């Protein structure tokens, strides 16, 4: 008997976590503290191809699909709750379902994707307890995990001069014999080069 697969898309949790960090980035940019020249589209283009290719290479025989794609308006005055599309943060998740025939652990699945990103110049991150929600680079080449349990494994990576991060996650699907692996890309709150005052941006 074949069960019907209903993906939970755990990568969406990454977006909720990212939403906590992004206002801080926007606040610093609004104060003129090192605002990046990179646009949100340039950051996305520097991350998404690496993330998708790494996921496909690590999961041979698995159909890797784009599960979610969205943007958040974050431009305008930092003190205002009304944001415009002069700045955007972009979020994309790709993923696939790994059958029980693949005997790799959740951690090994995450590291398999992460290793291919490290080969492309990415660097794993470890929690930085000195800052709420902060991260700092792991030793170069180390495939450090930010979570590793029987239910889930996770890794966060960043790349020099790219204003965003990649999050890899593997989850057990309760009651079924497969695992879900997702790779999520999130840009910081960055300039939207196509925006004109008074216009909304739909990506």
PDB file of N, CA and C in Angstrom, residues 44-143:
ATOM      1  N   UNK A  44      19.877  37.531  -4.417  1.00  0.00           N
ATOM      2  CA  UNK A  44      19.144  36.308  -4.761  1.00  0.00           C
ATOM      3  C   UNK A  44      19.875  35.527  -5.855  1.00  0.00           C
ATOM      4  N   UNK A  45      20.318  36.238  -6.890  1.00  0.00           N
ATOM      5  CA  UNK A  45      21.008  35.582  -8.005  1.00  0.00           C
ATOM      6  C   UNK A  45      22.336  34.969  -7.574  1.00  0.00           C
ATOM      7  N   UNK A  46      22.935  35.513  -6.508  1.00  0.00           N
ATOM      8  CA  UNK A  46      24.203  34.980  -6.016  1.00  0.00           C
ATOM      9  C   UNK A  46      24.005  33.763  -5.119  1.00  0.00           C
ATOM     10  N   UNK A  47      22.771  33.525  -4.672  1.00  0.00           N
ATOM     11  CA  UNK A  47      22.511  32.442  -3.733  1.00  0.00           C
ATOM     12  C   UNK A  47      21.702  31.296  -4.320  1.00  0.00           C
ATOM     13  N   UNK A  48      20.617  31.624  -5.001  1.00  0.00           N
ATOM     14  CA  UNK A  48      19.659  30.588  -5.402  1.00  0.00           C
ATOM     15  C   UNK A  48      20.262  29.505  -6.301  1.00  0.00           C
ATOM     16  N   UNK A  49      21.024  29.854  -7.347  1.00  0.00           N
ATOM     17  CA  UNK A  49      21.584  28.782  -8.192  1.00  0.00           C
ATOM     18  C   UNK A  49      22.474  27.820  -7.409  1.00  0.00           C
ATOM     19  N   UNK A  50      23.305  28.351  -6.498  1.00  0.00           N
ATOM     20  CA  UNK A  50      24.155  27.493  -5.668  1.00  0.00           C
ATOM     21  C   UNK A  50      23.302  26.562  -4.806  1.00  0.00           C
ATOM     22  N   UNK A  51      22.265  27.130  -4.178  1.00  0.00           N
ATOM     23  CA  UNK A  51      21.432  26.357  -3.260  1.00  0.00           C
ATOM     24  C   UNK A  51      20.692  25.236  -3.989  1.00  0.00           C
ATOM     25  N   UNK A  52      20.125  25.543  -5.126  1.00  0.00           N
ATOM     26  CA  UNK A  52      19.358  24.535  -5.868  1.00  0.00           C
ATOM     27  C   UNK A  52      20.285  23.442  -6.417  1.00  0.00           C
ATOM     28  N   UNK A  53      21.423  23.845  -6.988  1.00  0.00           N
ATOM     29  CA  UNK A  53      22.359  22.875  -7.549  1.00  0.00           C
ATOM     30  C   UNK A  53      22.921  21.958  -6.458  1.00  0.00           C
ATOM     31  N   UNK A  54      23.220  22.516  -5.290  1.00  0.00           N
ATOM     32  CA  UNK A  54      23.759  21.710  -4.190  1.00  0.00           C
ATOM     33  C   UNK A  54      22.736  20.694  -3.705  1.00  0.00           C
ATOM     34  N   UNK A  55      21.482  21.108  -3.635  1.00  0.00           N
ATOM     35  CA  UNK A  55      20.425  20.205  -3.181  1.00  0.00           C
ATOM     36  C   UNK A  55      20.220  19.073  -4.175  1.00  0.00           C
ATOM     37  N   UNK A  56      20.202  19.398  -5.456  1.00  0.00           N
ATOM     38  CA  UNK A  56      20.026  18.366  -6.490  1.00  0.00           C
ATOM     39  C   UNK A  56      21.189  17.385  -6.505  1.00  0.00           C
ATOM     40  N   UNK A  57      22.405  17.896  -6.351  1.00  0.00           N
ATOM     41  CA  UNK A  57      23.579  17.029  -6.388  1.00  0.00           C
ATOM     42  C   UNK A  57      23.639  16.101  -5.173  1.00  0.00           C
ATOM     43  N   UNK A  58      23.169  16.589  -4.020  1.00  0.00           N
ATOM     44  CA  UNK A  58      23.221  15.794  -2.790  1.00  0.00           C
ATOM     45  C   UNK A  58      22.119  14.749  -2.716  1.00  0.00           C
ATOM     46  N   UNK A  59      21.076  14.925  -3.543  1.00  0.00           N
ATOM     47  CA  UNK A  59      19.916  14.027  -3.490  1.00  0.00           C
ATOM     48  C   UNK A  59      19.669  13.399  -4.858  1.00  0.00           C
ATOM     49  N   UNK A  60      20.585  12.578  -5.338  1.00  0.00           N
ATOM     50  CA  UNK A  60      20.408  11.980  -6.660  1.00  0.00           C
ATOM     51  C   UNK A  60      19.135  11.133  -6.717  1.00  0.00           C
ATOM     52  N   UNK A  61      18.400  11.267  -7.803  1.00  0.00           N
ATOM     53  CA  UNK A  61      17.169  10.516  -7.967  1.00  0.00           C
ATOM     54  C   UNK A  61      15.958  11.136  -7.305  1.00  0.00           C
ATOM     55  N   UNK A  62      16.156  12.232  -6.571  1.00  0.00           N
ATOM     56  CA  UNK A  62      15.051  12.915  -5.895  1.00  0.00           C
ATOM     57  C   UNK A  62      14.620  14.118  -6.729  1.00  0.00           C
ATOM     58  N   UNK A  63      13.332  14.282  -6.904  1.00  0.00           N
ATOM     59  CA  UNK A  63      12.827  15.451  -7.620  1.00  0.00           C
ATOM     60  C   UNK A  63      12.857  16.658  -6.680  1.00  0.00           C
ATOM     61  N   UNK A  64      13.735  17.594  -6.967  1.00  0.00           N
ATOM     62  CA  UNK A  64      13.863  18.801  -6.149  1.00  0.00           C
ATOM     63  C   UNK A  64      13.004  19.887  -6.776  1.00  0.00           C
ATOM     64  N   UNK A  65      12.021  20.351  -6.018  1.00  0.00           N
ATOM     65  CA  UNK A  65      11.062  21.326  -6.520  1.00  0.00           C
ATOM     66  C   UNK A  65      11.167  22.640  -5.756  1.00  0.00           C
ATOM     67  N   UNK A  66      10.725  23.717  -6.391  1.00  0.00           N
ATOM     68  CA  UNK A  66      10.590  24.988  -5.688  1.00  0.00           C
ATOM     69  C   UNK A  66       9.275  24.951  -4.934  1.00  0.00           C
ATOM     70  N   UNK A  67       9.359  25.053  -3.619  1.00  0.00           N
ATOM     71  CA  UNK A  67       8.189  24.892  -2.767  1.00  0.00           C
ATOM     72  C   UNK A  67       7.520  26.210  -2.423  1.00  0.00           C
ATOM     73  N   UNK A  68       8.311  27.225  -2.151  1.00  0.00           N
ATOM     74  CA  UNK A  68       7.759  28.534  -1.812  1.00  0.00           C
ATOM     75  C   UNK A  68       8.645  29.620  -2.394  1.00  0.00           C
ATOM     76  N   UNK A  69       8.044  30.762  -2.651  1.00  0.00           N
ATOM     77  CA  UNK A  69       8.783  31.923  -3.162  1.00  0.00           C
ATOM     78  C   UNK A  69       7.989  33.168  -2.799  1.00  0.00           C
ATOM     79  N   UNK A  70       8.655  34.142  -2.177  1.00  0.00           N
ATOM     80  CA  UNK A  70       7.923  35.322  -1.724  1.00  0.00           C
ATOM     81  C   UNK A  70       8.902  36.470  -1.486  1.00  0.00           C
ATOM     82  N   UNK A  71       8.360  37.663  -1.364  1.00  0.00           N
ATOM     83  CA  UNK A  71       9.151  38.824  -0.960  1.00  0.00           C
ATOM     84  C   UNK A  71       8.404  39.569   0.141  1.00  0.00           C
ATOM     85  N   UNK A  72       9.159  40.347   0.910  1.00  0.00           N
ATOM     86  CA  UNK A  72       8.584  41.211   1.942  1.00  0.00           C
ATOM     87  C   UNK A  72       9.056  42.632   1.703  1.00  0.00           C
ATOM     88  N   UNK A  73       8.116  43.568   1.678  1.00  0.00           N
ATOM     89  CA  UNK A  73       8.477  44.983   1.548  1.00  0.00           C
ATOM     90  C   UNK A  73       9.058  45.461   2.867  1.00  0.00           C
ATOM     91  N   UNK A  74      10.219  46.116   2.799  1.00  0.00           N
ATOM     92  CA  UNK A  74      10.872  46.560   4.027  1.00  0.00           C
ATOM     93  C   UNK A  74      11.512  47.933   3.861  1.00  0.00           C
ATOM     94  N   UNK A  75      11.127  48.669   2.799  1.00  0.00           N
ATOM     95  CA  UNK A  75      11.661  50.011   2.588  1.00  0.00           C
ATOM     96  C   UNK A  75      10.880  51.061   3.363  1.00  0.00           C
ATOM     97  N   UNK A  76      11.357  52.293   3.314  1.00  0.00           N
ATOM     98  CA  UNK A  76      10.701  53.383   4.028  1.00  0.00           C
ATOM     99  C   UNK A  76      11.410  53.700   5.325  1.00  0.00           C
ATOM    100  N   UNK A  77      10.804  54.564   6.123  1.00  0.00           N
ATOM    101  CA  UNK A  77      11.398  54.979   7.387  1.00  0.00           C
ATOM    102  C   UNK A  77      11.412  53.819   8.369  1.00  0.00           C
ATOM    103  N   UNK A  78      12.529  53.687   9.083  1.00  0.00           N
ATOM    104  CA  UNK A  78      12.652  52.586  10.033  1.00  0.00           C
ATOM    105  C   UNK A  78      11.648  52.691  11.170  1.00  0.00           C
ATOM    106  N   UNK A  79      11.259  53.913  11.516  1.00  0.00           N
ATOM    107  CA  UNK A  79      10.350  54.106  12.651  1.00  0.00           C
ATOM    108  C   UNK A  79       8.899  53.909  12.235  1.00  0.00           C
ATOM    109  N   UNK A  80       8.646  53.750  10.935  1.00  0.00           N
ATOM    110  CA  UNK A  80       7.274  53.624  10.450  1.00  0.00           C
ATOM    111  C   UNK A  80       6.902  52.161  10.278  1.00  0.00           C
ATOM    112  N   UNK A  81       5.645  51.856  10.606  1.00  0.00           N
ATOM    113  CA  UNK A  81       5.138  50.497  10.389  1.00  0.00           C
ATOM    114  C   UNK A  81       4.732  50.295   8.935  1.00  0.00           C
ATOM    115  N   UNK A  82       4.559  51.373   8.189  1.00  0.00           N
ATOM    116  CA  UNK A  82       4.169  51.286   6.777  1.00  0.00           C
ATOM    117  C   UNK A  82       5.420  51.186   5.921  1.00  0.00           C
ATOM    118  N   UNK A  83       5.633  50.031   5.345  1.00  0.00           N
ATOM    119  CA  UNK A  83       6.817  49.794   4.525  1.00  0.00           C
ATOM    120  C   UNK A  83       6.455  49.856   3.047  1.00  0.00           C
ATOM    121  N   UNK A  84       7.439  50.233   2.230  1.00  0.00           N
ATOM    122  CA  UNK A  84       7.215  50.257   0.786  1.00  0.00           C
ATOM    123  C   UNK A  84       8.202  49.329   0.094  1.00  0.00           C
ATOM    124  N   UNK A  85       8.083  49.248  -1.225  1.00  0.00           N
ATOM    125  CA  UNK A  85       8.879  48.296  -1.995  1.00  0.00           C
ATOM    126  C   UNK A  85      10.198  48.872  -2.481  1.00  0.00           C
ATOM    127  N   UNK A  86      10.639  50.012  -1.909  1.00  0.00           N
ATOM    128  CA  UNK A  86      11.948  50.540  -2.282  1.00  0.00           C
ATOM    129  C   UNK A  86      13.056  49.592  -1.835  1.00  0.00           C
ATOM    130  N   UNK A  87      12.759  48.780  -0.820  1.00  0.00           N
ATOM    131  CA  UNK A  87      13.642  47.706  -0.394  1.00  0.00           C
ATOM    132  C   UNK A  87      12.804  46.442  -0.236  1.00  0.00           C
ATOM    133  N   UNK A  88      13.419  45.316  -0.567  1.00  0.00           N
ATOM    134  CA  UNK A  88      12.732  44.034  -0.456  1.00  0.00           C
ATOM    135  C   UNK A  88      13.661  42.997   0.155  1.00  0.00           C
ATOM    136  N   UNK A  89      13.073  42.030   0.817  1.00  0.00           N
ATOM    137  CA  UNK A  89      13.788  40.806   1.180  1.00  0.00           C
ATOM    138  C   UNK A  89      13.084  39.654   0.464  1.00  0.00           C
ATOM    139  N   UNK A  90      13.862  38.764  -0.105  1.00  0.00           N
ATOM    140  CA  UNK A  90      13.317  37.665  -0.901  1.00  0.00           C
ATOM    141  C   UNK A  90      13.565  36.346  -0.192  1.00  0.00           C
ATOM    142  N   UNK A  91      12.600  35.432  -0.303  1.00  0.00           N
ATOM    143  CA  UNK A  91      12.678  34.125   0.339  1.00  0.00           C
ATOM    144  C   UNK A  91      12.275  33.049  -0.666  1.00  0.00           C
ATOM    145  N   UNK A  92      13.073  32.008  -0.770  1.00  0.00           N
ATOM    146  CA  UNK A  92      12.773  30.890  -1.667  1.00  0.00           C
ATOM    147  C   UNK A  92      13.172  29.597  -0.973  1.00  0.00           C
ATOM    148  N   UNK A  93      12.343  28.562  -1.127  1.00  0.00           N
ATOM    149  CA  UNK A  93      12.671  27.245  -0.594  1.00  0.00           C
ATOM    150  C   UNK A  93      12.532  26.203  -1.693  1.00  0.00           C
ATOM    151  N   UNK A  94      13.551  25.344  -1.818  1.00  0.00           N
ATOM    152  CA  UNK A  94      13.474  24.177  -2.691  1.00  0.00           C
ATOM    153  C   UNK A  94      13.612  22.942  -1.809  1.00  0.00           C
ATOM    154  N   UNK A  95      13.102  21.817  -2.276  1.00  0.00           N
ATOM    155  CA  UNK A  95      13.225  20.620  -1.464  1.00  0.00           C
ATOM    156  C   UNK A  95      12.714  19.385  -2.152  1.00  0.00           C
ATOM    157  N   UNK A  96      12.901  18.267  -1.487  1.00  0.00           N
ATOM    158  CA  UNK A  96      12.450  16.986  -2.011  1.00  0.00           C
ATOM    159  C   UNK A  96      12.283  15.979  -0.895  1.00  0.00           C
ATOM    160  N   UNK A  97      11.720  14.817  -1.238  1.00  0.00           N
ATOM    161  CA  UNK A  97      11.433  13.754  -0.291  1.00  0.00           C
ATOM    162  C   UNK A  97      12.405  12.593  -0.517  1.00  0.00           C
ATOM    163  N   UNK A  98      13.079  12.175   0.537  1.00  0.00           N
ATOM    164  CA  UNK A  98      14.101  11.136   0.464  1.00  0.00           C
ATOM    165  C   UNK A  98      13.523   9.830   0.990  1.00  0.00           C
ATOM    166  N   UNK A  99      13.547   8.790   0.177  1.00  0.00           N
ATOM    167  CA  UNK A  99      12.979   7.495   0.550  1.00  0.00           C
ATOM    168  C   UNK A  99      13.815   6.783   1.605  1.00  0.00           C
ATOM    169  N   UNK A 100      13.203   5.776   2.216  1.00  0.00           N
ATOM    170  CA  UNK A 100      13.874   5.002   3.252  1.00  0.00           C
ATOM    171  C   UNK A 100      15.064   4.220   2.710  1.00  0.00           C
ATOM    172  N   UNK A 101      15.102   3.988   1.395  1.00  0.00           N
ATOM    173  CA  UNK A 101      16.238   3.282   0.790  1.00  0.00           C
ATOM    174  C   UNK A 101      17.541   4.046   0.972  1.00  0.00           C
ATOM    175  N   UNK A 102      17.449   5.367   1.111  1.00  0.00           N
ATOM    176  CA  UNK A 102      18.621   6.192   1.396  1.00  0.00           C
ATOM    177  C   UNK A 102      18.880   6.104   2.900  1.00  0.00           C
ATOM    178  N   UNK A 103      19.946   5.419   3.285  1.00  0.00           N
ATOM    179  CA  UNK A 103      20.194   5.127   4.698  1.00  0.00           C
ATOM    180  C   UNK A 103      20.905   6.257   5.443  1.00  0.00           C
ATOM    181  N   UNK A 104      21.150   7.366   4.788  1.00  0.00           N
ATOM    182  CA  UNK A 104      21.837   8.464   5.453  1.00  0.00           C
ATOM    183  C   UNK A 104      20.984   9.041   6.586  1.00  0.00           C
ATOM    184  N   UNK A 105      21.640   9.468   7.643  1.00  0.00           N
ATOM    185  CA  UNK A 105      20.946  10.115   8.752  1.00  0.00           C
ATOM    186  C   UNK A 105      20.507  11.516   8.339  1.00  0.00           C
ATOM    187  N   UNK A 106      19.675  12.123   9.164  1.00  0.00           N
ATOM    188  CA  UNK A 106      19.258  13.503   8.893  1.00  0.00           C
ATOM    189  C   UNK A 106      20.476  14.420   8.817  1.00  0.00           C
ATOM    190  N   UNK A 107      21.410  14.246   9.749  1.00  0.00           N
ATOM    191  CA  UNK A 107      22.610  15.080   9.767  1.00  0.00           C
ATOM    192  C   UNK A 107      23.430  14.875   8.501  1.00  0.00           C
ATOM    193  N   UNK A 108      23.546  13.625   8.066  1.00  0.00           N
ATOM    194  CA  UNK A 108      24.322  13.342   6.864  1.00  0.00           C
ATOM    195  C   UNK A 108      23.673  13.949   5.623  1.00  0.00           C
ATOM    196  N   UNK A 109      22.354  13.952   5.562  1.00  0.00           N
ATOM    197  CA  UNK A 109      21.655  14.556   4.432  1.00  0.00           C
ATOM    198  C   UNK A 109      21.923  16.058   4.383  1.00  0.00           C
ATOM    199  N   UNK A 110      21.840  16.703   5.536  1.00  0.00           N
ATOM    200  CA  UNK A 110      22.102  18.146   5.593  1.00  0.00           C
ATOM    201  C   UNK A 110      23.551  18.435   5.222  1.00  0.00           C
ATOM    202  N   UNK A 111      24.469  17.654   5.767  1.00  0.00           N
ATOM    203  CA  UNK A 111      25.890  17.884   5.476  1.00  0.00           C
ATOM    204  C   UNK A 111      26.211  17.633   4.000  1.00  0.00           C
ATOM    205  N   UNK A 112      25.487  16.712   3.369  1.00  0.00           N
ATOM    206  CA  UNK A 112      25.732  16.446   1.951  1.00  0.00           C
ATOM    207  C   UNK A 112      25.421  17.676   1.104  1.00  0.00           C
ATOM    208  N   UNK A 113      24.346  18.367   1.442  1.00  0.00           N
ATOM    209  CA  UNK A 113      24.023  19.619   0.740  1.00  0.00           C
ATOM    210  C   UNK A 113      25.041  20.696   1.121  1.00  0.00           C
ATOM    211  N   UNK A 114      25.325  20.791   2.424  1.00  0.00           N
ATOM    212  CA  UNK A 114      26.245  21.819   2.904  1.00  0.00           C
ATOM    213  C   UNK A 114      27.639  21.690   2.323  1.00  0.00           C
ATOM    214  N   UNK A 115      28.109  20.458   2.152  1.00  0.00           N
ATOM    215  CA  UNK A 115      29.458  20.249   1.613  1.00  0.00           C
ATOM    216  C   UNK A 115      29.581  20.826   0.215  1.00  0.00           C
ATOM    217  N   UNK A 116      28.534  20.692  -0.567  1.00  0.00           N
ATOM    218  CA  UNK A 116      28.571  21.222  -1.937  1.00  0.00           C
ATOM    219  C   UNK A 116      28.523  22.745  -1.934  1.00  0.00           C
ATOM    220  N   UNK A 117      27.854  23.323  -0.971  1.00  0.00           N
ATOM    221  CA  UNK A 117      27.861  24.788  -0.852  1.00  0.00           C
ATOM    222  C   UNK A 117      29.222  25.289  -0.369  1.00  0.00           C
ATOM    223  N   UNK A 118      29.829  24.572   0.568  1.00  0.00           N
ATOM    224  CA  UNK A 118      31.174  24.945   1.036  1.00  0.00           C
ATOM    225  C   UNK A 118      32.158  24.934  -0.126  1.00  0.00           C
ATOM    226  N   UNK A 119      31.995  23.984  -1.031  1.00  0.00           N
ATOM    227  CA  UNK A 119      32.864  23.931  -2.219  1.00  0.00           C
ATOM    228  C   UNK A 119      32.687  25.170  -3.101  1.00  0.00           C
ATOM    229  N   UNK A 120      31.535  25.834  -2.975  1.00  0.00           N
ATOM    230  CA  UNK A 120      31.250  27.035  -3.754  1.00  0.00           C
ATOM    231  C   UNK A 120      31.576  28.314  -2.982  1.00  0.00           C
ATOM    232  N   UNK A 121      32.268  28.178  -1.861  1.00  0.00           N
ATOM    233  CA  UNK A 121      32.698  29.360  -1.112  1.00  0.00           C
ATOM    234  C   UNK A 121      31.811  29.737   0.051  1.00  0.00           C
ATOM    235  N   UNK A 122      30.780  28.927   0.350  1.00  0.00           N
ATOM    236  CA  UNK A 122      29.928  29.194   1.505  1.00  0.00           C
ATOM    237  C   UNK A 122      30.601  28.703   2.776  1.00  0.00           C
ATOM    238  N   UNK A 123      30.138  29.214   3.910  1.00  0.00           N
ATOM    239  CA  UNK A 123      30.726  28.845   5.197  1.00  0.00           C
ATOM    240  C   UNK A 123      29.622  28.626   6.223  1.00  0.00           C
ATOM    241  N   UNK A 124      29.669  27.474   6.893  1.00  0.00           N
ATOM    242  CA  UNK A 124      28.665  27.171   7.909  1.00  0.00           C
ATOM    243  C   UNK A 124      28.783  28.152   9.074  1.00  0.00           C
ATOM    244  N   UNK A 125      27.653  28.358   9.755  1.00  0.00           N
ATOM    245  CA  UNK A 125      27.594  29.278  10.885  1.00  0.00           C
ATOM    246  C   UNK A 125      27.282  28.508  12.160  1.00  0.00           C
ATOM    247  N   UNK A 126      27.723  29.058  13.284  1.00  0.00           N
ATOM    248  CA  UNK A 126      27.395  28.499  14.584  1.00  0.00           C
ATOM    249  C   UNK A 126      26.745  29.593  15.421  1.00  0.00           C
ATOM    250  N   UNK A 127      25.877  29.219  16.371  1.00  0.00           N
ATOM    251  CA  UNK A 127      25.213  30.239  17.197  1.00  0.00           C
ATOM    252  C   UNK A 127      26.204  31.101  17.955  1.00  0.00           C
ATOM    253  N   UNK A 128      25.921  32.394  18.000  1.00  0.00           N
ATOM    254  CA  UNK A 128      26.735  33.343  18.755  1.00  0.00           C
ATOM    255  C   UNK A 128      25.909  33.792  19.959  1.00  0.00           C
ATOM    256  N   UNK A 129      26.256  33.258  21.125  1.00  0.00           N
ATOM    257  CA  UNK A 129      25.452  33.516  22.322  1.00  0.00           C
ATOM    258  C   UNK A 129      25.540  34.960  22.804  1.00  0.00           C
ATOM    259  N   UNK A 130      26.479  35.737  22.262  1.00  0.00           N
ATOM    260  CA  UNK A 130      26.635  37.121  22.716  1.00  0.00           C
ATOM    261  C   UNK A 130      25.586  38.043  22.103  1.00  0.00           C
ATOM    262  N   UNK A 131      24.883  37.568  21.070  1.00  0.00           N
ATOM    263  CA  UNK A 131      23.869  38.368  20.394  1.00  0.00           C
ATOM    264  C   UNK A 131      22.607  37.526  20.256  1.00  0.00           C
ATOM    265  N   UNK A 132      21.467  38.127  20.562  1.00  0.00           N
ATOM    266  CA  UNK A 132      20.206  37.397  20.436  1.00  0.00           C
ATOM    267  C   UNK A 132      19.989  37.017  18.970  1.00  0.00           C
ATOM    268  N   UNK A 133      19.871  35.723  18.706  1.00  0.00           N
ATOM    269  CA  UNK A 133      19.686  35.256  17.334  1.00  0.00           C
ATOM    270  C   UNK A 133      20.930  35.381  16.474  1.00  0.00           C
ATOM    271  N   UNK A 134      22.082  35.651  17.099  1.00  0.00           N
ATOM    272  CA  UNK A 134      23.295  35.908  16.337  1.00  0.00           C
ATOM    273  C   UNK A 134      23.995  34.637  15.891  1.00  0.00           C
ATOM    274  N   UNK A 135      24.832  34.780  14.870  1.00  0.00           N
ATOM    275  CA  UNK A 135      25.636  33.686  14.349  1.00  0.00           C
ATOM    276  C   UNK A 135      27.044  34.186  14.090  1.00  0.00           C
ATOM    277  N   UNK A 136      27.998  33.262  14.111  1.00  0.00           N
ATOM    278  CA  UNK A 136      29.366  33.571  13.743  1.00  0.00           C
ATOM    279  C   UNK A 136      29.900  32.416  12.902  1.00  0.00           C
ATOM    280  N   UNK A 137      30.928  32.662  12.075  1.00  0.00           N
ATOM    281  CA  UNK A 137      31.415  31.603  11.188  1.00  0.00           C
ATOM    282  C   UNK A 137      32.004  30.424  11.952  1.00  0.00           C
ATOM    283  N   UNK A 138      31.689  29.218  11.485  1.00  0.00           N
ATOM    284  CA  UNK A 138      32.342  28.019  11.999  1.00  0.00           C
ATOM    285  C   UNK A 138      33.756  27.965  11.443  1.00  0.00           C
ATOM    286  N   UNK A 139      34.640  27.166  12.015  1.00  0.00           N
ATOM    287  CA  UNK A 139      35.983  27.001  11.436  1.00  0.00           C
ATOM    288  C   UNK A 139      35.877  26.643   9.958  1.00  0.00           C
ATOM    289  N   UNK A 140      36.761  27.184   9.156  1.00  0.00           N
ATOM    290  CA  UNK A 140      36.687  27.011   7.707  1.00  0.00           C
ATOM    291  C   UNK A 140      36.641  25.531   7.329  1.00  0.00           C
ATOM    292  N   UNK A 141      35.692  25.183   6.490  1.00  0.00           N
ATOM    293  CA  UNK A 141      35.541  23.810   6.026  1.00  0.00           C
ATOM    294  C   UNK A 141      34.704  22.926   6.928  1.00  0.00           C
ATOM    295  N   UNK A 142      34.399  23.393   8.132  1.00  0.00           N
ATOM    296  CA  UNK A 142      33.628  22.573   9.076  1.00  0.00           C
ATOM    297  C   UNK A 142      32.140  22.621   8.722  1.00  0.00           C
ATOM    298  N   UNK A 143      31.487  21.471   8.713  1.00  0.00           N
ATOM    299  CA  UNK A 143      30.063  21.388   8.391  1.00  0.00           C
ATOM    300  C   UNK A 143      29.263  21.374   9.688  1.00  0.00           C
TER     301      UNK A 143
END
